[in-house]
PDB file of C-alpha atoms and ligand atoms in Angstrom:
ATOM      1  CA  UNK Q   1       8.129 156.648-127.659  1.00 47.00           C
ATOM      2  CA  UNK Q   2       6.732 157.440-131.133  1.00 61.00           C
ATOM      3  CA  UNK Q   3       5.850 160.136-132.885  1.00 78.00           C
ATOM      4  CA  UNK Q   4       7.023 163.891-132.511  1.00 93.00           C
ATOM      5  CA  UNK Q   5       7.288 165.403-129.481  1.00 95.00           C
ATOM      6  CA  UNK Q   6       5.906 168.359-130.828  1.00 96.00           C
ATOM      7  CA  UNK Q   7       3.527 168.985-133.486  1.00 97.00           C
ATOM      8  CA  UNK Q   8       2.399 172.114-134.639  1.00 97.00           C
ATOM      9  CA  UNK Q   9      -0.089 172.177-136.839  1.00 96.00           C
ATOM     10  CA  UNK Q  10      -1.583 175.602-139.199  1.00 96.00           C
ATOM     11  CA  UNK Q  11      -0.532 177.852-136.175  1.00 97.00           C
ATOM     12  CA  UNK Q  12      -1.870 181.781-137.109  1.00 97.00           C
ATOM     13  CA  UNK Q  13      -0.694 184.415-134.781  1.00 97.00           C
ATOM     14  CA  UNK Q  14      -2.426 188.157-135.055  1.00 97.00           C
ATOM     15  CA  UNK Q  15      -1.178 191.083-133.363  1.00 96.00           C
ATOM     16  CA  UNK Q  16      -4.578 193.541-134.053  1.00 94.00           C
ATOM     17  CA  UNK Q  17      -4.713 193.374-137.642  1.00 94.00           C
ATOM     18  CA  UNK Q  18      -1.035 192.143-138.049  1.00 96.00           C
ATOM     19  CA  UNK Q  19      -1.180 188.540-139.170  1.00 97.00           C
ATOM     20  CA  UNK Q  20       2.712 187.564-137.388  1.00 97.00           C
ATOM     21  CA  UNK Q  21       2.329 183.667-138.059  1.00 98.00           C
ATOM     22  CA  UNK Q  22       0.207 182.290-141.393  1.00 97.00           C
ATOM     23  CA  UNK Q  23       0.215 178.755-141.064  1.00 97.00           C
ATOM     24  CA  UNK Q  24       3.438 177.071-139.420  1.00 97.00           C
ATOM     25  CA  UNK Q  25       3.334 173.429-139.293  1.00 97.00           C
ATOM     26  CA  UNK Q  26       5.758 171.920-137.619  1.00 97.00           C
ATOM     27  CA  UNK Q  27       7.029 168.355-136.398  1.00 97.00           C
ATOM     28  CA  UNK Q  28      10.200 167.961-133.814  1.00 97.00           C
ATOM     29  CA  UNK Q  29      11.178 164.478-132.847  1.00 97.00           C
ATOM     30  CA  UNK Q  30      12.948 164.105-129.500  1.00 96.00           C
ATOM     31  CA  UNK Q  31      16.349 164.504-129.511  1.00 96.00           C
ATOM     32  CA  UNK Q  32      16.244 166.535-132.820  1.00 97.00           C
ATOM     33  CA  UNK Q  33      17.473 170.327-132.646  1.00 98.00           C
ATOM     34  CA  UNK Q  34      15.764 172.412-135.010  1.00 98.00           C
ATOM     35  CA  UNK Q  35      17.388 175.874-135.007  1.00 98.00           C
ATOM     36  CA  UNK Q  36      14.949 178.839-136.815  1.00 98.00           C
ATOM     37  CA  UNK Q  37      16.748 181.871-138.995  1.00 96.00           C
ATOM     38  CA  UNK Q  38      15.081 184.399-140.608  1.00 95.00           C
ATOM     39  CA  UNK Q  39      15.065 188.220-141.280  1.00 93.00           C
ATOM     40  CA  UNK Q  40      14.508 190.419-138.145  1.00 92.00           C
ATOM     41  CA  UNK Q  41      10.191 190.602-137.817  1.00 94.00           C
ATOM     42  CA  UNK Q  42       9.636 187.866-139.420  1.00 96.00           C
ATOM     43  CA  UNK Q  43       8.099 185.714-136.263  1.00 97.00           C
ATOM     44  CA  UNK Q  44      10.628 183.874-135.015  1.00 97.00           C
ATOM     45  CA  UNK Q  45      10.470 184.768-131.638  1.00 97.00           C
ATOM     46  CA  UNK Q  46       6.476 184.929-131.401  1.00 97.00           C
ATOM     47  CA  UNK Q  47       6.876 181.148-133.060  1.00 97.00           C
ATOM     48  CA  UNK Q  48       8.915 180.088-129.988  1.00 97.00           C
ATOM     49  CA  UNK Q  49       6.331 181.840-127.895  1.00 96.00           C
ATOM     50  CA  UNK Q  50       3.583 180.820-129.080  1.00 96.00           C
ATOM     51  CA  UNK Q  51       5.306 177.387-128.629  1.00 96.00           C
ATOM     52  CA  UNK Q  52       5.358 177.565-124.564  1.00 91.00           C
ATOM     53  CA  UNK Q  53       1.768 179.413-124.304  1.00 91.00           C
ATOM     54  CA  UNK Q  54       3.463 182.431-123.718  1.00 92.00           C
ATOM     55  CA  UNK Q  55       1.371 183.488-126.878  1.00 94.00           C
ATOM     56  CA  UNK Q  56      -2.202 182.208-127.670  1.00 92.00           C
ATOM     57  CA  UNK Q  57      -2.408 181.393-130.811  1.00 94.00           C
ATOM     58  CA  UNK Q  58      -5.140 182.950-133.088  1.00 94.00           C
ATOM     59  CA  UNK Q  59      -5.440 179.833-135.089  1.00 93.00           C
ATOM     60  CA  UNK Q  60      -3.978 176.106-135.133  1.00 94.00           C
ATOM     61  CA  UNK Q  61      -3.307 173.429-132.650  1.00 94.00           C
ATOM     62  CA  UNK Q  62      -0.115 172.818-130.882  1.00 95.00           C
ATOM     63  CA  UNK Q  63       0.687 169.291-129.671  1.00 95.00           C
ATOM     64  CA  UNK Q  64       3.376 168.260-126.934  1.00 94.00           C
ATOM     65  CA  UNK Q  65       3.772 164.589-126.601  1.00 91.00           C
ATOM     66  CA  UNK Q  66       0.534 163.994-128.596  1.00 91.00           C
ATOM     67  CA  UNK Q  67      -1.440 166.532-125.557  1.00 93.00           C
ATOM     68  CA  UNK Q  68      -2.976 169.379-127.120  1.00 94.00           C
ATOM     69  CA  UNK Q  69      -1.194 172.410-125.322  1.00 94.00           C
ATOM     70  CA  UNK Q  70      -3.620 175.121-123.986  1.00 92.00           C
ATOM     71  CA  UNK Q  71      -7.019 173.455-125.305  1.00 90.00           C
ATOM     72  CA  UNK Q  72      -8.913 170.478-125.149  1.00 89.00           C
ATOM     73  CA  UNK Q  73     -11.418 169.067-126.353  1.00 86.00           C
ATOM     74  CA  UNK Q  74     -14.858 168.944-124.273  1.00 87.00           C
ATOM     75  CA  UNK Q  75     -18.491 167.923-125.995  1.00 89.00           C
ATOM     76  CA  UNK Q  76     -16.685 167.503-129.121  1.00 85.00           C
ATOM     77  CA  UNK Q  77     -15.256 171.362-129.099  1.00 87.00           C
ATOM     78  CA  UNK Q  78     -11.907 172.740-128.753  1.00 85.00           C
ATOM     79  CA  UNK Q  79     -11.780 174.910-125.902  1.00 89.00           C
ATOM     80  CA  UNK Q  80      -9.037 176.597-123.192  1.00 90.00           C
ATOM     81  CA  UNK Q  81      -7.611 174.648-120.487  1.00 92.00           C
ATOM     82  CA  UNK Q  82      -7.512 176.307-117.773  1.00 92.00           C
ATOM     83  CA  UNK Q  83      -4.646 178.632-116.425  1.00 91.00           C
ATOM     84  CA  UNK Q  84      -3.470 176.123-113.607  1.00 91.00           C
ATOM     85  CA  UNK Q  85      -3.434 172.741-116.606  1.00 92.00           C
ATOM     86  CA  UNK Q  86      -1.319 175.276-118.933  1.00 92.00           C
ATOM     87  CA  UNK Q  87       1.143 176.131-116.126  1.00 91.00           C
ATOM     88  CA  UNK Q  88       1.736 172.232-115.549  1.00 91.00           C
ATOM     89  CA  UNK Q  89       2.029 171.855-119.716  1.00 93.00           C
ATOM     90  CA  UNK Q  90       4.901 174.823-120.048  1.00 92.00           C
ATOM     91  CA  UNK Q  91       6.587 173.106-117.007  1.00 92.00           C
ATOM     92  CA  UNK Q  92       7.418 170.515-119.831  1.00 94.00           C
ATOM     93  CA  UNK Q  93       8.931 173.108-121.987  1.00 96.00           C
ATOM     94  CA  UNK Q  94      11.740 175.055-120.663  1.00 96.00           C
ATOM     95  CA  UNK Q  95      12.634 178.806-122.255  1.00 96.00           C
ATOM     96  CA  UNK Q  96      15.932 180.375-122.265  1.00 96.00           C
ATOM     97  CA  UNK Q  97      15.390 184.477-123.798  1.00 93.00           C
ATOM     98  CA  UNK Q  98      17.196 187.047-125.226  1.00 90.00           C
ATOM     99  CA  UNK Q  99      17.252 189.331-122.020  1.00 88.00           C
ATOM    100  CA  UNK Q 100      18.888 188.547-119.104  1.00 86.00           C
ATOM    101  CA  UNK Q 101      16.021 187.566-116.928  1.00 90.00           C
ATOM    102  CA  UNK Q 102      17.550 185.956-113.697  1.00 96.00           C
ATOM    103  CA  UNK Q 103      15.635 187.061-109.874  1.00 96.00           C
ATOM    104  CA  UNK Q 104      18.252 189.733-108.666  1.00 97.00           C
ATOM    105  CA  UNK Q 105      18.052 189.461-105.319  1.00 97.00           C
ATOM    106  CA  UNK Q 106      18.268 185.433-105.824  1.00 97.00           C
ATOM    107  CA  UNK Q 107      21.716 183.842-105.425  1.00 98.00           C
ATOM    108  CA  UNK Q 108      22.662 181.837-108.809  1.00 98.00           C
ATOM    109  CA  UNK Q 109      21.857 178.802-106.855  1.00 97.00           C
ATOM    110  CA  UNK Q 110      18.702 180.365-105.617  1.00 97.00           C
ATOM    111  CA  UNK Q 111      17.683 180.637-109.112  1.00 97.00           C
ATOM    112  CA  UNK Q 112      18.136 177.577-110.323  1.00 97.00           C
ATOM    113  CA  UNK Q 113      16.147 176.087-107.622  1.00 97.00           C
ATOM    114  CA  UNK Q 114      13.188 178.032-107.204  1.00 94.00           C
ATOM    115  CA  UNK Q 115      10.816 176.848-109.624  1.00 92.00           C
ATOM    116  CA  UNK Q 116      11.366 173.239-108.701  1.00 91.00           C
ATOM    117  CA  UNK Q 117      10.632 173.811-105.098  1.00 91.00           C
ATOM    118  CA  UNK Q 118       7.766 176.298-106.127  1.00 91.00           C
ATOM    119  CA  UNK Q 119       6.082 174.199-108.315  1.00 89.00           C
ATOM    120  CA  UNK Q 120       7.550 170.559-108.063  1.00 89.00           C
ATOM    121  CA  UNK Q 121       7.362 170.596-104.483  1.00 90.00           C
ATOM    122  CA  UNK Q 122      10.687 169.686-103.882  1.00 93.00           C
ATOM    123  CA  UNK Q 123      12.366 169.870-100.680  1.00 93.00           C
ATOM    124  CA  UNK Q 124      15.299 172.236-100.376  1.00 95.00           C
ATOM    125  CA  UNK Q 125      17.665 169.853 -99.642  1.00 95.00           C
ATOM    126  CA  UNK Q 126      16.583 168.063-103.198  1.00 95.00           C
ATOM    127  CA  UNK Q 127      16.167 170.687-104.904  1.00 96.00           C
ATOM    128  CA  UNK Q 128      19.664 171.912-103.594  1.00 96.00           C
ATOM    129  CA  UNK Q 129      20.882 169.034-105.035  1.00 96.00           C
ATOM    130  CA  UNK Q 130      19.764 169.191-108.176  1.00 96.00           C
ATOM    131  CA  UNK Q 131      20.697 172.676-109.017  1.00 97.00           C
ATOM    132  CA  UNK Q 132      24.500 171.907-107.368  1.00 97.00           C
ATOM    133  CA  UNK Q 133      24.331 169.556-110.558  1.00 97.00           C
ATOM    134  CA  UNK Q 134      22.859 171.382-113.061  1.00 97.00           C
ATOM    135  CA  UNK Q 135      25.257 174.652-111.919  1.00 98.00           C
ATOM    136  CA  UNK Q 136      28.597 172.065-112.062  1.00 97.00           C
ATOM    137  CA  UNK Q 137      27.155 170.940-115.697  1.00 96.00           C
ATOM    138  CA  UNK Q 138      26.923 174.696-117.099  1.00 97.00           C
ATOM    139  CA  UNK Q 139      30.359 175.099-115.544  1.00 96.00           C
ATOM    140  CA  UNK Q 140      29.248 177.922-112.464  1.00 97.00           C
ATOM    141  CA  UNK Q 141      29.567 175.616-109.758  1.00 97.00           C
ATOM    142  CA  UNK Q 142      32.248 177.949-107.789  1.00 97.00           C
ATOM    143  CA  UNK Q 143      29.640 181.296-108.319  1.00 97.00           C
ATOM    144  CA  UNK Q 144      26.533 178.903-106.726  1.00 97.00           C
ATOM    145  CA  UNK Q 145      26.384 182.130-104.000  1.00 98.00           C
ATOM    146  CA  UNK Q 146      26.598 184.710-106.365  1.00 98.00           C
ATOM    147  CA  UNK Q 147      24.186 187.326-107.332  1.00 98.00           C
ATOM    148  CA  UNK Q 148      23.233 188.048-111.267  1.00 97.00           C
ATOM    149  CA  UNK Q 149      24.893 191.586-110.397  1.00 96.00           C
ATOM    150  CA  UNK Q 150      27.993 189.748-110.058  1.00 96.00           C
ATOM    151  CA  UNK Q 151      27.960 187.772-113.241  1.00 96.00           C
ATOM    152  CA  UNK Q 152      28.723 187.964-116.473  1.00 95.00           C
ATOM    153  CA  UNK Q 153      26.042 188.676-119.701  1.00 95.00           C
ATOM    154  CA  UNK Q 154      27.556 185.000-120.381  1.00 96.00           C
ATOM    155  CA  UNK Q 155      27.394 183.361-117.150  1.00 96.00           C
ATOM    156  CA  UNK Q 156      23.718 184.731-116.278  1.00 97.00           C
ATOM    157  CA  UNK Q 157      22.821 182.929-118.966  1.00 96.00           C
ATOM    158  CA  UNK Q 158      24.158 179.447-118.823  1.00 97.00           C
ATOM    159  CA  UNK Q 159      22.152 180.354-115.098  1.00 97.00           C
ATOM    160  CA  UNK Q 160      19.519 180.461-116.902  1.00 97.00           C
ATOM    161  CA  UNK Q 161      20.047 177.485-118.574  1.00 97.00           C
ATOM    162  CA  UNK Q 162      20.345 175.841-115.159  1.00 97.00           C
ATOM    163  CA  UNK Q 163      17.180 177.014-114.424  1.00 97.00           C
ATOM    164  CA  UNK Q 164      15.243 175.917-117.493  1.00 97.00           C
ATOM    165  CA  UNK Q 165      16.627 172.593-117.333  1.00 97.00           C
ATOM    166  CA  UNK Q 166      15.817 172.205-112.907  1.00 96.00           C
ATOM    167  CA  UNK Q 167      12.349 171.522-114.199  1.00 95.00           C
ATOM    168  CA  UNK Q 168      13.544 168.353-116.144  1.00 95.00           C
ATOM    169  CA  UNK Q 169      11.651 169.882-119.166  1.00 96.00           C
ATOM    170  CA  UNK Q 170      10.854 167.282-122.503  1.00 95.00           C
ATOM    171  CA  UNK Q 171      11.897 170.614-124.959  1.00 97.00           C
ATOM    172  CA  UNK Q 172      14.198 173.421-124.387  1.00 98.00           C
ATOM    173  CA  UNK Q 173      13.265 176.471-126.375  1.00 98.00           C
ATOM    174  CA  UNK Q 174      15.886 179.222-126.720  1.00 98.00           C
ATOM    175  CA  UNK Q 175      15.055 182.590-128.057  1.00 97.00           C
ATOM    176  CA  UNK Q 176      18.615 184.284-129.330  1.00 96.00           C
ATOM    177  CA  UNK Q 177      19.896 183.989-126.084  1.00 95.00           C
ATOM    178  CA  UNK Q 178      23.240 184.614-127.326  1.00 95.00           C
ATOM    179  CA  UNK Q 179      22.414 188.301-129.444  1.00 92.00           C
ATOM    180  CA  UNK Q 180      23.170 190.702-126.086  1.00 90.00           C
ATOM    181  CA  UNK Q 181      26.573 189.396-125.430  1.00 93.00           C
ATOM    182  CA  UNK Q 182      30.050 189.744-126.490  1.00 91.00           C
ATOM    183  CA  UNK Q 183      31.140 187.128-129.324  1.00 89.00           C
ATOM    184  CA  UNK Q 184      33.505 185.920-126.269  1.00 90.00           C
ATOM    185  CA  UNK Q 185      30.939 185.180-124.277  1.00 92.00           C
ATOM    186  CA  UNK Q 186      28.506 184.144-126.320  1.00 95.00           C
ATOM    187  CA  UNK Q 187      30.802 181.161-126.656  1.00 95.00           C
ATOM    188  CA  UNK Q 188      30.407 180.061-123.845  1.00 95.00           C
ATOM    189  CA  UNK Q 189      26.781 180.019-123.856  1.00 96.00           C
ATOM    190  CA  UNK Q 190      26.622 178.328-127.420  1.00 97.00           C
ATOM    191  CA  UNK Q 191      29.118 175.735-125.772  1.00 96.00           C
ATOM    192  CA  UNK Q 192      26.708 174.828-123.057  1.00 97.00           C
ATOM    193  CA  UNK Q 193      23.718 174.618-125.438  1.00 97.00           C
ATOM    194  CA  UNK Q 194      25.937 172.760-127.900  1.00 97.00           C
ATOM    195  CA  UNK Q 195      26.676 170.057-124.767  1.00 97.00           C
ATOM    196  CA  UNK Q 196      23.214 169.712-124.434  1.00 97.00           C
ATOM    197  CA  UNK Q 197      22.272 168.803-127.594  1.00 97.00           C
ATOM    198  CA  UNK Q 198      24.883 166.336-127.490  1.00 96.00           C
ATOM    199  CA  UNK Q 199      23.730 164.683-125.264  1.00 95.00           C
ATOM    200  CA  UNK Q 200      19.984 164.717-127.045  1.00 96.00           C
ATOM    201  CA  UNK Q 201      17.802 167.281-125.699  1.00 97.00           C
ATOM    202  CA  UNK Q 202      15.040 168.283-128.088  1.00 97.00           C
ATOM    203  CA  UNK Q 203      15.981 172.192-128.795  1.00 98.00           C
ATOM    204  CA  UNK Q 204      13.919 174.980-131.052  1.00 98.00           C
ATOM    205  CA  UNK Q 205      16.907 177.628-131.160  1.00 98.00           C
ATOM    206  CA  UNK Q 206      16.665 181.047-132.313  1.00 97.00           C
ATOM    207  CA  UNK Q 207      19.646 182.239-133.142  1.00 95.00           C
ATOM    208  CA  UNK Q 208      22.092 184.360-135.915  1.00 92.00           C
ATOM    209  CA  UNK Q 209      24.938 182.576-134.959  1.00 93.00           C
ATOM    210  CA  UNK Q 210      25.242 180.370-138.279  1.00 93.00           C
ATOM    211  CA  UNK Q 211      28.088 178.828-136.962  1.00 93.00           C
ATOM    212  CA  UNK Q 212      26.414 176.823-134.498  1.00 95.00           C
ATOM    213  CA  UNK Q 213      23.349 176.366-136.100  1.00 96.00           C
ATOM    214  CA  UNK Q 214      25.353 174.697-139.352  1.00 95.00           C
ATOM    215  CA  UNK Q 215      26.950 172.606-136.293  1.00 95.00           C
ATOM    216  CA  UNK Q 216      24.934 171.618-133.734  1.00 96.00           C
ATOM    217  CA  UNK Q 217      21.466 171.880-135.655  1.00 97.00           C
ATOM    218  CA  UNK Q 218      19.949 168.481-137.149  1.00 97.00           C
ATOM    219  CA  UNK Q 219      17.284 171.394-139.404  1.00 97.00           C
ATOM    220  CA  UNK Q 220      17.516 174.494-140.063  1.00 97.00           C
ATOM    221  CA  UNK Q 221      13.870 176.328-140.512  1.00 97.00           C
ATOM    222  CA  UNK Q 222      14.156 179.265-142.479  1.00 97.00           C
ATOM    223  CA  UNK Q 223      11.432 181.693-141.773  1.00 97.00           C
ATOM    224  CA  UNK Q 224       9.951 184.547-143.530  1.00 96.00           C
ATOM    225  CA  UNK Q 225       6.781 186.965-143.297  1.00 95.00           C
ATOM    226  CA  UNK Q 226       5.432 184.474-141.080  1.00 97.00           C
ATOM    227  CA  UNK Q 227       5.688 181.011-143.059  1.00 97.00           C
ATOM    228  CA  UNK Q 228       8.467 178.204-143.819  1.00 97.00           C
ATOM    229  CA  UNK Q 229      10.387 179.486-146.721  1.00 96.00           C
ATOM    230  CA  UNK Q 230      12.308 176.486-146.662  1.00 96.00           C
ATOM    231  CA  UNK Q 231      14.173 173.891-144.068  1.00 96.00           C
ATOM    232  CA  UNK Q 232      16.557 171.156-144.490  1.00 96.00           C
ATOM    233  CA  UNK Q 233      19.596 170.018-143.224  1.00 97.00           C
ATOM    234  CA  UNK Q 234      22.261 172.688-142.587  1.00 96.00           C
ATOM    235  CA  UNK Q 235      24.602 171.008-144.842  1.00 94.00           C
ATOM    236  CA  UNK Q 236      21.560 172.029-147.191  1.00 95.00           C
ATOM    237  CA  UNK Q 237      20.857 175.429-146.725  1.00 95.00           C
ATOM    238  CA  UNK Q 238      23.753 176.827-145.939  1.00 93.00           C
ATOM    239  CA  UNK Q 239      25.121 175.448-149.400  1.00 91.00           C
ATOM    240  CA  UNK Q 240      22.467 174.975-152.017  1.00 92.00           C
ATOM    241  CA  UNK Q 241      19.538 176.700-150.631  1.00 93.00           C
ATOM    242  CA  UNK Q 242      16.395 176.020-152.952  1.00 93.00           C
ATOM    243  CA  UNK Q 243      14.913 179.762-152.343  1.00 93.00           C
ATOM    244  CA  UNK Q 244      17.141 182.892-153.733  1.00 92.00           C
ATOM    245  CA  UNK Q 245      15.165 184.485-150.650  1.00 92.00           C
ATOM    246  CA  UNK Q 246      17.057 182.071-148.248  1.00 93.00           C
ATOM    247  CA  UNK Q 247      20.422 182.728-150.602  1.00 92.00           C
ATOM    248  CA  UNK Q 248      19.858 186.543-150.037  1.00 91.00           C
ATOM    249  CA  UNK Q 249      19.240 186.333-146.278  1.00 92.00           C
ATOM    250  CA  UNK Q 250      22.599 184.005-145.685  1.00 91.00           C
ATOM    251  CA  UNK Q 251      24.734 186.321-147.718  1.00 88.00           C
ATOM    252  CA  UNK Q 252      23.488 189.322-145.737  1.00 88.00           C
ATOM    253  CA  UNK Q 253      23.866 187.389-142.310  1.00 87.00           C
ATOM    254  CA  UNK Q 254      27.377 185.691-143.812  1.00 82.00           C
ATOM    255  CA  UNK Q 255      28.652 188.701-145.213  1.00 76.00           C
ATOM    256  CA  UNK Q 256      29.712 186.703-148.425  1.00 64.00           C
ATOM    257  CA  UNK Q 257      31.522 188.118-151.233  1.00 60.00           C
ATOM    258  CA  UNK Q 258      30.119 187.816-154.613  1.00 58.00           C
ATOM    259  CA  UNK Q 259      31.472 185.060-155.713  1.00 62.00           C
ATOM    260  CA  UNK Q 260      30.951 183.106-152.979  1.00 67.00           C
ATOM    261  CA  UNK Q 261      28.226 180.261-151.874  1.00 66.00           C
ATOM    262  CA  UNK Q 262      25.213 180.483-151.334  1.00 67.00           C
TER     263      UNK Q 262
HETATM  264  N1  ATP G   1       2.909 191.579-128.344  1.00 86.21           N
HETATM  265  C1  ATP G   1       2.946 192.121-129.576  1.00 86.21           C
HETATM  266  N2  ATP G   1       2.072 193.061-129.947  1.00 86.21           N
HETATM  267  C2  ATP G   1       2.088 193.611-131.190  1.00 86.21           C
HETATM  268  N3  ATP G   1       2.972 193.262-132.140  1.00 86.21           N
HETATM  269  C3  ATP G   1       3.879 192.326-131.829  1.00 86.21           C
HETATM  270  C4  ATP G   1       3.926 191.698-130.536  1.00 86.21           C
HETATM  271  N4  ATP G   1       4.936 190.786-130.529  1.00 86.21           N
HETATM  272  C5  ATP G   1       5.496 190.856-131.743  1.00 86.21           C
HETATM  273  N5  ATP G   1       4.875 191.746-132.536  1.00 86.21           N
HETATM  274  C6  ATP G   1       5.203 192.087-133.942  1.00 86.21           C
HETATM  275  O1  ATP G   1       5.251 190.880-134.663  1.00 86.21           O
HETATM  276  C7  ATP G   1       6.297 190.916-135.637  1.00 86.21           C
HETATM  277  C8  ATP G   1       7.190 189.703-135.447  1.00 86.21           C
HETATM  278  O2  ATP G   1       7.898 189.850-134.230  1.00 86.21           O
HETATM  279  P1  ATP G   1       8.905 188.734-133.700  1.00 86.21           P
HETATM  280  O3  ATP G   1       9.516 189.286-132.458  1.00 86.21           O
HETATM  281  O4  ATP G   1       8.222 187.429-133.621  1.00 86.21           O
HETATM  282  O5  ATP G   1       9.970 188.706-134.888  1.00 86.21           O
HETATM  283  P2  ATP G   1      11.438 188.098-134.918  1.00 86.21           P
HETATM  284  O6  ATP G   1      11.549 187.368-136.195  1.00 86.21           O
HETATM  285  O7  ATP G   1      11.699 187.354-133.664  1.00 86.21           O
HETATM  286  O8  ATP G   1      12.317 189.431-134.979  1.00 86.21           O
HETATM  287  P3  ATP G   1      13.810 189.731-134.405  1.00 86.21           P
HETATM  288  O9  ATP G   1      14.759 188.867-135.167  1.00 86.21           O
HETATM  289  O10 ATP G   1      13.982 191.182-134.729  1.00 86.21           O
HETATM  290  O11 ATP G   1      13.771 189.441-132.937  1.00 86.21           O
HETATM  291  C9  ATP G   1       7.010 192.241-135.457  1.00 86.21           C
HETATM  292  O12 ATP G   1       6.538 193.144-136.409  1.00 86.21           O
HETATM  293  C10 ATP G   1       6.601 192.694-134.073  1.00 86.21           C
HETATM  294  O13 ATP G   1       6.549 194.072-133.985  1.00 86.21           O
END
């Protein structure tokens, strides 16, 4: 296909009188991996959410795979689809967040196959199937019967990334899903998402972990108070950033010396 499969375009975001977002715009193409850094407050998570519909944005359209998400257009006006059409757009776009969110009294299995036989309408013995894969490729396949008490910070979430990905979504979206765990197993995590990449899902990441980001991501975004300061290649901003507001930031976040770059 051509073209970006999403497309963002002068996206505002108001909390009461709190402007959060002032004019994103925004183009991934599939198989890119954009990963989004930025001071704590400065919107990166109510980006991602207004990304999924999760948020309504104030102002600004929001395209996935060249379908307006949450509008469309009728007599010439822009206005809301309706709840059950925006359910069957964010089934497109899978979200992995910062708080361990798994159903507790759901084996990991159960989990991962919910949603699919919810709303896919998959039989259990499909659906079983599928999320036997997806658990084998996130590397839980021998805690399938397991509840989220059970597991680790580190293993409930590569469950949830099991989960996201049962509803064979276009876009993953992942919203520092690494910032409540230990650096061990955060690893882990950032090893499954840096699989995935590999083998070319489209990913928005939020994330502090500058090591994967300057790894895994094809663009970094750097935001601040709400708008692109700046975005490139990571090669790019981790090295020669063109805003002394970006330099700042990584030094804080790198805990650089001095003398050191950026
Ligand atoms: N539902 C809400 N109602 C009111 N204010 C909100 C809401 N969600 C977010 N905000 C405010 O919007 C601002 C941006 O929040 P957001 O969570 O998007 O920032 P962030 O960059 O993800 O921060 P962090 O790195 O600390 O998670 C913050 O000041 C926050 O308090």
């Amino acid at each position: 296909m051509s073209g970006p499969i999403l497309r963002v375009e002068g996206l505002h975001k108001s909390f009461g009188e709190r402007e959060v977002l002032r004019g994103i715009g925004l183009e991934v193409a599939a198989g890119e991996v954009v990963v989004v850094i930025g001071p704590s407050g400065c919107g990166k998570s109510t980006l991602l959410r207004c990304l999924n519909h999760l948020e309504t944005p104030t102002r600004g359209r929001i395209w996935l795979r060249g379908e307006l998400l949450g509008m469309r257009e009728k007599d010439g006006r822009l206005v809301p689809r309706p709840e059950p059409e925006v359910d069957r757009q964010r089934t497109h776009i899978g979200m992995v967040f910062q708080r361990l969110n798994l159903f507790p009294h759901m084996t990991a299995l159960g989990n991962v196959i919910e949603a699919p036989m919810r709303v896919k309408g998959l039989s259990r013995t499909q659906a079983e199937e599928r999320g036997l894969r997806l658990l084998e490729r996130v590397g839980l396949l021998d805690r399938k019967d397991e509840y989220p008490a059970r597991l680790s910070g580190g293993q409930q979430q590569r469950v949830a990334i099991a989960r996201a990905l049962a509803m064979e979504p276009e876009v993953m979206l992942f919203d520092e899903p690494t910032s409540a765990l230990d650096p061990e197993l955060a690893d882990e995590v950032l090893q499954v998402m840096q699989a995935l990449a590999r083998e070319g899902m489209t990913m928005v990441v939020v994330t502090h972990e500058m090591e994967f980001a300057r790894a895994v991501a094809h663009r970094v975004l750097v935001l601040e108070a709400g708008v692109i300061l700046e975005q490139g290649p990571p090669s790019l901003i981790f090295t020669r950033p063109s805003q002394p507001r970006t330099r700042e930031f990584l030094r804080k976040v790198l805990h650089l010396r001095a003398d050191e770059n950026p």
